[in-house]
Amino acid sequence: MDTYRIYDEYIKLGQALKAADYVTSGVEAKEVILEGKVKVNGEVDLRRGKKLVKGDVVEYDGKSLKIE
């Protein structure tokens, strides 16, 4: 499982996917989220603006990212 440390209160889902290099652009992040390919804490989430906080886990394309 990969980890991504945040220094603010939260990071948005689309930004986290891009920061972790799971996608190459914000446009790609939007597409995979809207296609239902991304899970947050085990459930599909279609909101690229979803606020992720410490402890959240994002799953995409066989990879997992834990927000710390």
PDB file of N, CA and C in Angstrom:
ATOM      1  N   MET A   1       0.856  -1.186   0.000  1.00  0.00           N
ATOM      2  CA  MET A   1       0.000   0.000   0.000  1.00  0.00           C
ATOM      3  C   MET A   1       0.895   1.240   0.000  1.00  0.00           C
ATOM      4  N   ASP A   2       0.582   2.158  -0.893  1.00  0.00           N
ATOM      5  CA  ASP A   2       1.291   3.433  -0.935  1.00  0.00           C
ATOM      6  C   ASP A   2       0.717   4.360   0.132  1.00  0.00           C
ATOM      7  N   THR A   3       1.494   5.358   0.522  1.00  0.00           N
ATOM      8  CA  THR A   3       0.999   6.352   1.467  1.00  0.00           C
ATOM      9  C   THR A   3       1.239   7.743   0.902  1.00  0.00           C
ATOM     10  N   TYR A   4       0.383   8.669   1.293  1.00  0.00           N
ATOM     11  CA  TYR A   4       0.538  10.069   0.897  1.00  0.00           C
ATOM     12  C   TYR A   4       0.267  10.929   2.122  1.00  0.00           C
ATOM     13  N   ARG A   5       1.262  11.692   2.517  1.00  0.00           N
ATOM     14  CA  ARG A   5       1.143  12.537   3.704  1.00  0.00           C
ATOM     15  C   ARG A   5       0.552  13.897   3.321  1.00  0.00           C
ATOM     16  N   ILE A   6      -0.489  14.289   4.040  1.00  0.00           N
ATOM     17  CA  ILE A   6      -1.072  15.613   3.824  1.00  0.00           C
ATOM     18  C   ILE A   6      -0.678  16.518   4.986  1.00  0.00           C
ATOM     19  N   TYR A   7      -0.529  17.773   4.682  1.00  0.00           N
ATOM     20  CA  TYR A   7      -0.147  18.744   5.706  1.00  0.00           C
ATOM     21  C   TYR A   7      -1.266  19.735   5.985  1.00  0.00           C
ATOM     22  N   ASP A   8      -2.332  19.617   5.218  1.00  0.00           N
ATOM     23  CA  ASP A   8      -3.529  20.427   5.440  1.00  0.00           C
ATOM     24  C   ASP A   8      -4.593  19.528   6.051  1.00  0.00           C
ATOM     25  N   GLU A   9      -5.786  20.064   6.196  1.00  0.00           N
ATOM     26  CA  GLU A   9      -6.883  19.312   6.776  1.00  0.00           C
ATOM     27  C   GLU A   9      -7.331  18.164   5.881  1.00  0.00           C
ATOM     28  N   TYR A  10      -7.238  18.356   4.558  1.00  0.00           N
ATOM     29  CA  TYR A  10      -7.713  17.357   3.609  1.00  0.00           C
ATOM     30  C   TYR A  10      -7.031  17.549   2.256  1.00  0.00           C
ATOM     31  N   ILE A  11      -7.231  16.563   1.366  1.00  0.00           N
ATOM     32  CA  ILE A  11      -6.842  16.675  -0.042  1.00  0.00           C
ATOM     33  C   ILE A  11      -8.020  16.132  -0.832  1.00  0.00           C
ATOM     34  N   LYS A  12      -8.285  16.716  -1.973  1.00  0.00           N
ATOM     35  CA  LYS A  12      -9.404  16.253  -2.798  1.00  0.00           C
ATOM     36  C   LYS A  12      -8.993  14.985  -3.546  1.00  0.00           C
ATOM     37  N   LEU A  13      -9.982  14.139  -3.815  1.00  0.00           N
ATOM     38  CA  LEU A  13      -9.747  12.839  -4.434  1.00  0.00           C
ATOM     39  C   LEU A  13      -8.967  12.951  -5.741  1.00  0.00           C
ATOM     40  N   GLY A  14      -9.396  13.835  -6.626  1.00  0.00           N
ATOM     41  CA  GLY A  14      -8.700  13.993  -7.907  1.00  0.00           C
ATOM     42  C   GLY A  14      -7.253  14.413  -7.723  1.00  0.00           C
ATOM     43  N   GLN A  15      -7.009  15.300  -6.772  1.00  0.00           N
ATOM     44  CA  GLN A  15      -5.643  15.760  -6.491  1.00  0.00           C
ATOM     45  C   GLN A  15      -4.793  14.627  -5.942  1.00  0.00           C
ATOM     46  N   ALA A  16      -5.366  13.792  -5.098  1.00  0.00           N
ATOM     47  CA  ALA A  16      -4.631  12.676  -4.508  1.00  0.00           C
ATOM     48  C   ALA A  16      -4.225  11.665  -5.576  1.00  0.00           C
ATOM     49  N   LEU A  17      -5.125  11.369  -6.502  1.00  0.00           N
ATOM     50  CA  LEU A  17      -4.792  10.432  -7.582  1.00  0.00           C
ATOM     51  C   LEU A  17      -3.632  10.956  -8.406  1.00  0.00           C
ATOM     52  N   LYS A  18      -3.646  12.233  -8.686  1.00  0.00           N
ATOM     53  CA  LYS A  18      -2.584  12.841  -9.476  1.00  0.00           C
ATOM     54  C   LYS A  18      -1.279  12.910  -8.683  1.00  0.00           C
ATOM     55  N   ALA A  19      -1.354  13.290  -7.413  1.00  0.00           N
ATOM     56  CA  ALA A  19      -0.155  13.407  -6.576  1.00  0.00           C
ATOM     57  C   ALA A  19       0.539  12.062  -6.408  1.00  0.00           C
ATOM     58  N   ALA A  20      -0.227  10.979  -6.380  1.00  0.00           N
ATOM     59  CA  ALA A  20       0.332   9.640  -6.205  1.00  0.00           C
ATOM     60  C   ALA A  20       0.796   9.038  -7.537  1.00  0.00           C
ATOM     61  N   ASP A  21       0.645   9.790  -8.626  1.00  0.00           N
ATOM     62  CA  ASP A  21       0.989   9.326  -9.976  1.00  0.00           C
ATOM     63  C   ASP A  21       0.148   8.131 -10.422  1.00  0.00           C
ATOM     64  N   TYR A  22      -1.068   8.031  -9.913  1.00  0.00           N
ATOM     65  CA  TYR A  22      -1.993   6.999 -10.367  1.00  0.00           C
ATOM     66  C   TYR A  22      -2.628   7.409 -11.687  1.00  0.00           C
ATOM     67  N   VAL A  23      -2.695   8.712 -11.932  1.00  0.00           N
ATOM     68  CA  VAL A  23      -3.170   9.272 -13.201  1.00  0.00           C
ATOM     69  C   VAL A  23      -2.194  10.361 -13.609  1.00  0.00           C
ATOM     70  N   THR A  24      -2.235  10.745 -14.892  1.00  0.00           N
ATOM     71  CA  THR A  24      -1.277  11.736 -15.379  1.00  0.00           C
ATOM     72  C   THR A  24      -1.817  13.154 -15.394  1.00  0.00           C
ATOM     73  N   SER A  25      -3.143  13.305 -15.275  1.00  0.00           N
ATOM     74  CA  SER A  25      -3.709  14.654 -15.339  1.00  0.00           C
ATOM     75  C   SER A  25      -5.015  14.728 -14.563  1.00  0.00           C
ATOM     76  N   GLY A  26      -5.445  15.950 -14.332  1.00  0.00           N
ATOM     77  CA  GLY A  26      -6.731  16.168 -13.680  1.00  0.00           C
ATOM     78  C   GLY A  26      -7.887  15.662 -14.524  1.00  0.00           C
ATOM     79  N   VAL A  27      -7.744  15.771 -15.839  1.00  0.00           N
ATOM     80  CA  VAL A  27      -8.786  15.291 -16.753  1.00  0.00           C
ATOM     81  C   VAL A  27      -8.918  13.771 -16.633  1.00  0.00           C
ATOM     82  N   GLU A  28      -7.773  13.077 -16.598  1.00  0.00           N
ATOM     83  CA  GLU A  28      -7.806  11.628 -16.459  1.00  0.00           C
ATOM     84  C   GLU A  28      -8.412  11.234 -15.109  1.00  0.00           C
ATOM     85  N   ALA A  29      -8.063  11.969 -14.063  1.00  0.00           N
ATOM     86  CA  ALA A  29      -8.621  11.704 -12.731  1.00  0.00           C
ATOM     87  C   ALA A  29     -10.140  11.821 -12.777  1.00  0.00           C
ATOM     88  N   LYS A  30     -10.632  12.884 -13.387  1.00  0.00           N
ATOM     89  CA  LYS A  30     -12.076  13.098 -13.489  1.00  0.00           C
ATOM     90  C   LYS A  30     -12.745  11.931 -14.211  1.00  0.00           C
ATOM     91  N   GLU A  31     -12.139  11.485 -15.304  1.00  0.00           N
ATOM     92  CA  GLU A  31     -12.719  10.396 -16.098  1.00  0.00           C
ATOM     93  C   GLU A  31     -12.811   9.103 -15.296  1.00  0.00           C
ATOM     94  N   VAL A  32     -11.710   8.696 -14.659  1.00  0.00           N
ATOM     95  CA  VAL A  32     -11.735   7.407 -13.947  1.00  0.00           C
ATOM     96  C   VAL A  32     -12.657   7.457 -12.733  1.00  0.00           C
ATOM     97  N   ILE A  33     -12.769   8.625 -12.109  1.00  0.00           N
ATOM     98  CA  ILE A  33     -13.683   8.765 -10.967  1.00  0.00           C
ATOM     99  C   ILE A  33     -15.127   8.656 -11.448  1.00  0.00           C
ATOM    100  N   LEU A  34     -15.469   9.394 -12.501  1.00  0.00           N
ATOM    101  CA  LEU A  34     -16.846   9.373 -13.011  1.00  0.00           C
ATOM    102  C   LEU A  34     -17.231   8.019 -13.611  1.00  0.00           C
ATOM    103  N   GLU A  35     -16.239   7.237 -14.050  1.00  0.00           N
ATOM    104  CA  GLU A  35     -16.507   5.901 -14.587  1.00  0.00           C
ATOM    105  C   GLU A  35     -16.678   4.868 -13.470  1.00  0.00           C
ATOM    106  N   GLY A  36     -16.536   5.299 -12.218  1.00  0.00           N
ATOM    107  CA  GLY A  36     -16.730   4.397 -11.086  1.00  0.00           C
ATOM    108  C   GLY A  36     -15.564   3.465 -10.837  1.00  0.00           C
ATOM    109  N   LYS A  37     -14.378   3.836 -11.287  1.00  0.00           N
ATOM    110  CA  LYS A  37     -13.202   2.981 -11.149  1.00  0.00           C
ATOM    111  C   LYS A  37     -12.417   3.233  -9.860  1.00  0.00           C
ATOM    112  N   VAL A  38     -12.852   4.202  -9.066  1.00  0.00           N
ATOM    113  CA  VAL A  38     -12.115   4.575  -7.856  1.00  0.00           C
ATOM    114  C   VAL A  38     -12.975   4.307  -6.615  1.00  0.00           C
ATOM    115  N   LYS A  39     -12.360   3.686  -5.621  1.00  0.00           N
ATOM    116  CA  LYS A  39     -13.051   3.438  -4.352  1.00  0.00           C
ATOM    117  C   LYS A  39     -12.376   4.250  -3.252  1.00  0.00           C
ATOM    118  N   VAL A  40     -13.187   4.741  -2.340  1.00  0.00           N
ATOM    119  CA  VAL A  40     -12.694   5.418  -1.140  1.00  0.00           C
ATOM    120  C   VAL A  40     -13.237   4.631   0.050  1.00  0.00           C
ATOM    121  N   ASN A  41     -12.332   4.124   0.855  1.00  0.00           N
ATOM    122  CA  ASN A  41     -12.714   3.313   2.024  1.00  0.00           C
ATOM    123  C   ASN A  41     -13.648   2.167   1.641  1.00  0.00           C
ATOM    124  N   GLY A  42     -13.338   1.528   0.497  1.00  0.00           N
ATOM    125  CA  GLY A  42     -14.064   0.337   0.072  1.00  0.00           C
ATOM    126  C   GLY A  42     -15.324   0.569  -0.726  1.00  0.00           C
ATOM    127  N   GLU A  43     -15.711   1.841  -0.945  1.00  0.00           N
ATOM    128  CA  GLU A  43     -16.930   2.124  -1.685  1.00  0.00           C
ATOM    129  C   GLU A  43     -16.644   3.048  -2.862  1.00  0.00           C
ATOM    130  N   VAL A  44     -17.295   2.785  -3.998  1.00  0.00           N
ATOM    131  CA  VAL A  44     -17.135   3.635  -5.171  1.00  0.00           C
ATOM    132  C   VAL A  44     -17.598   5.045  -4.827  1.00  0.00           C
ATOM    133  N   ASP A  45     -16.785   6.030  -5.217  1.00  0.00           N
ATOM    134  CA  ASP A  45     -17.144   7.431  -4.984  1.00  0.00           C
ATOM    135  C   ASP A  45     -16.991   8.174  -6.303  1.00  0.00           C
ATOM    136  N   LEU A  46     -18.035   8.852  -6.739  1.00  0.00           N
ATOM    137  CA  LEU A  46     -18.045   9.528  -8.034  1.00  0.00           C
ATOM    138  C   LEU A  46     -17.741  11.017  -7.937  1.00  0.00           C
ATOM    139  N   ARG A  47     -17.281  11.466  -6.771  1.00  0.00           N
ATOM    140  CA  ARG A  47     -17.018  12.894  -6.566  1.00  0.00           C
ATOM    141  C   ARG A  47     -15.511  13.151  -6.569  1.00  0.00           C
ATOM    142  N   ARG A  48     -15.022  13.832  -7.600  1.00  0.00           N
ATOM    143  CA  ARG A  48     -13.578  14.089  -7.624  1.00  0.00           C
ATOM    144  C   ARG A  48     -13.196  15.129  -6.584  1.00  0.00           C
ATOM    145  N   GLY A  49     -14.164  15.883  -6.100  1.00  0.00           N
ATOM    146  CA  GLY A  49     -13.920  16.863  -5.052  1.00  0.00           C
ATOM    147  C   GLY A  49     -14.065  16.295  -3.654  1.00  0.00           C
ATOM    148  N   LYS A  50     -14.284  14.984  -3.557  1.00  0.00           N
ATOM    149  CA  LYS A  50     -14.411  14.320  -2.254  1.00  0.00           C
ATOM    150  C   LYS A  50     -13.191  14.653  -1.406  1.00  0.00           C
ATOM    151  N   LYS A  51     -13.433  15.127  -0.191  1.00  0.00           N
ATOM    152  CA  LYS A  51     -12.332  15.507   0.696  1.00  0.00           C
ATOM    153  C   LYS A  51     -11.819  14.279   1.428  1.00  0.00           C
ATOM    154  N   LEU A  52     -10.547  13.989   1.235  1.00  0.00           N
ATOM    155  CA  LEU A  52      -9.905  12.871   1.908  1.00  0.00           C
ATOM    156  C   LEU A  52      -9.149  13.395   3.122  1.00  0.00           C
ATOM    157  N   VAL A  53      -9.292  12.699   4.216  1.00  0.00           N
ATOM    158  CA  VAL A  53      -8.596  13.075   5.447  1.00  0.00           C
ATOM    159  C   VAL A  53      -7.692  11.924   5.875  1.00  0.00           C
ATOM    160  N   LYS A  54      -6.876  12.176   6.876  1.00  0.00           N
ATOM    161  CA  LYS A  54      -5.957  11.152   7.359  1.00  0.00           C
ATOM    162  C   LYS A  54      -6.721   9.881   7.724  1.00  0.00           C
ATOM    163  N   GLY A  55      -6.210   8.745   7.262  1.00  0.00           N
ATOM    164  CA  GLY A  55      -6.845   7.455   7.522  1.00  0.00           C
ATOM    165  C   GLY A  55      -7.652   6.925   6.358  1.00  0.00           C
ATOM    166  N   ASP A  56      -8.038   7.792   5.413  1.00  0.00           N
ATOM    167  CA  ASP A  56      -8.800   7.337   4.248  1.00  0.00           C
ATOM    168  C   ASP A  56      -7.905   6.496   3.337  1.00  0.00           C
ATOM    169  N   VAL A  57      -8.521   5.511   2.670  1.00  0.00           N
ATOM    170  CA  VAL A  57      -7.804   4.652   1.734  1.00  0.00           C
ATOM    171  C   VAL A  57      -8.486   4.735   0.376  1.00  0.00           C
ATOM    172  N   VAL A  58      -7.686   5.026  -0.657  1.00  0.00           N
ATOM    173  CA  VAL A  58      -8.173   5.131  -2.030  1.00  0.00           C
ATOM    174  C   VAL A  58      -7.678   3.918  -2.810  1.00  0.00           C
ATOM    175  N   GLU A  59      -8.568   3.302  -3.581  1.00  0.00           N
ATOM    176  CA  GLU A  59      -8.188   2.159  -4.407  1.00  0.00           C
ATOM    177  C   GLU A  59      -8.470   2.479  -5.864  1.00  0.00           C
ATOM    178  N   TYR A  60      -7.484   2.182  -6.714  1.00  0.00           N
ATOM    179  CA  TYR A  60      -7.655   2.396  -8.147  1.00  0.00           C
ATOM    180  C   TYR A  60      -6.674   1.511  -8.910  1.00  0.00           C
ATOM    181  N   ASP A  61      -7.164   0.812  -9.898  1.00  0.00           N
ATOM    182  CA  ASP A  61      -6.327   0.042 -10.820  1.00  0.00           C
ATOM    183  C   ASP A  61      -5.402  -0.935 -10.083  1.00  0.00           C
ATOM    184  N   GLY A  62      -5.935  -1.600  -9.054  1.00  0.00           N
ATOM    185  CA  GLY A  62      -5.159  -2.579  -8.311  1.00  0.00           C
ATOM    186  C   GLY A  62      -4.178  -1.992  -7.313  1.00  0.00           C
ATOM    187  N   LYS A  63      -4.201  -0.677  -7.144  1.00  0.00           N
ATOM    188  CA  LYS A  63      -3.294  -0.005  -6.205  1.00  0.00           C
ATOM    189  C   LYS A  63      -4.105   0.606  -5.070  1.00  0.00           C
ATOM    190  N   SER A  64      -3.448   0.731  -3.914  1.00  0.00           N
ATOM    191  CA  SER A  64      -4.085   1.353  -2.753  1.00  0.00           C
ATOM    192  C   SER A  64      -3.223   2.496  -2.241  1.00  0.00           C
ATOM    193  N   LEU A  65      -3.891   3.561  -1.833  1.00  0.00           N
ATOM    194  CA  LEU A  65      -3.212   4.748  -1.320  1.00  0.00           C
ATOM    195  C   LEU A  65      -3.840   5.130   0.012  1.00  0.00           C
ATOM    196  N   LYS A  66      -3.019   5.156   1.066  1.00  0.00           N
ATOM    197  CA  LYS A  66      -3.518   5.566   2.380  1.00  0.00           C
ATOM    198  C   LYS A  66      -3.091   7.001   2.636  1.00  0.00           C
ATOM    199  N   ILE A  67      -4.058   7.816   3.038  1.00  0.00           N
ATOM    200  CA  ILE A  67      -3.797   9.216   3.344  1.00  0.00           C
ATOM    201  C   ILE A  67      -3.309   9.300   4.791  1.00  0.00           C
ATOM    202  N   GLU A  68      -2.150   9.930   4.978  1.00  0.00           N
ATOM    203  CA  GLU A  68      -1.590  10.076   6.331  1.00  0.00           C
ATOM    204  C   GLU A  68      -1.364  11.526   6.664  1.00  0.00           C
TER     205      GLU A  68
END
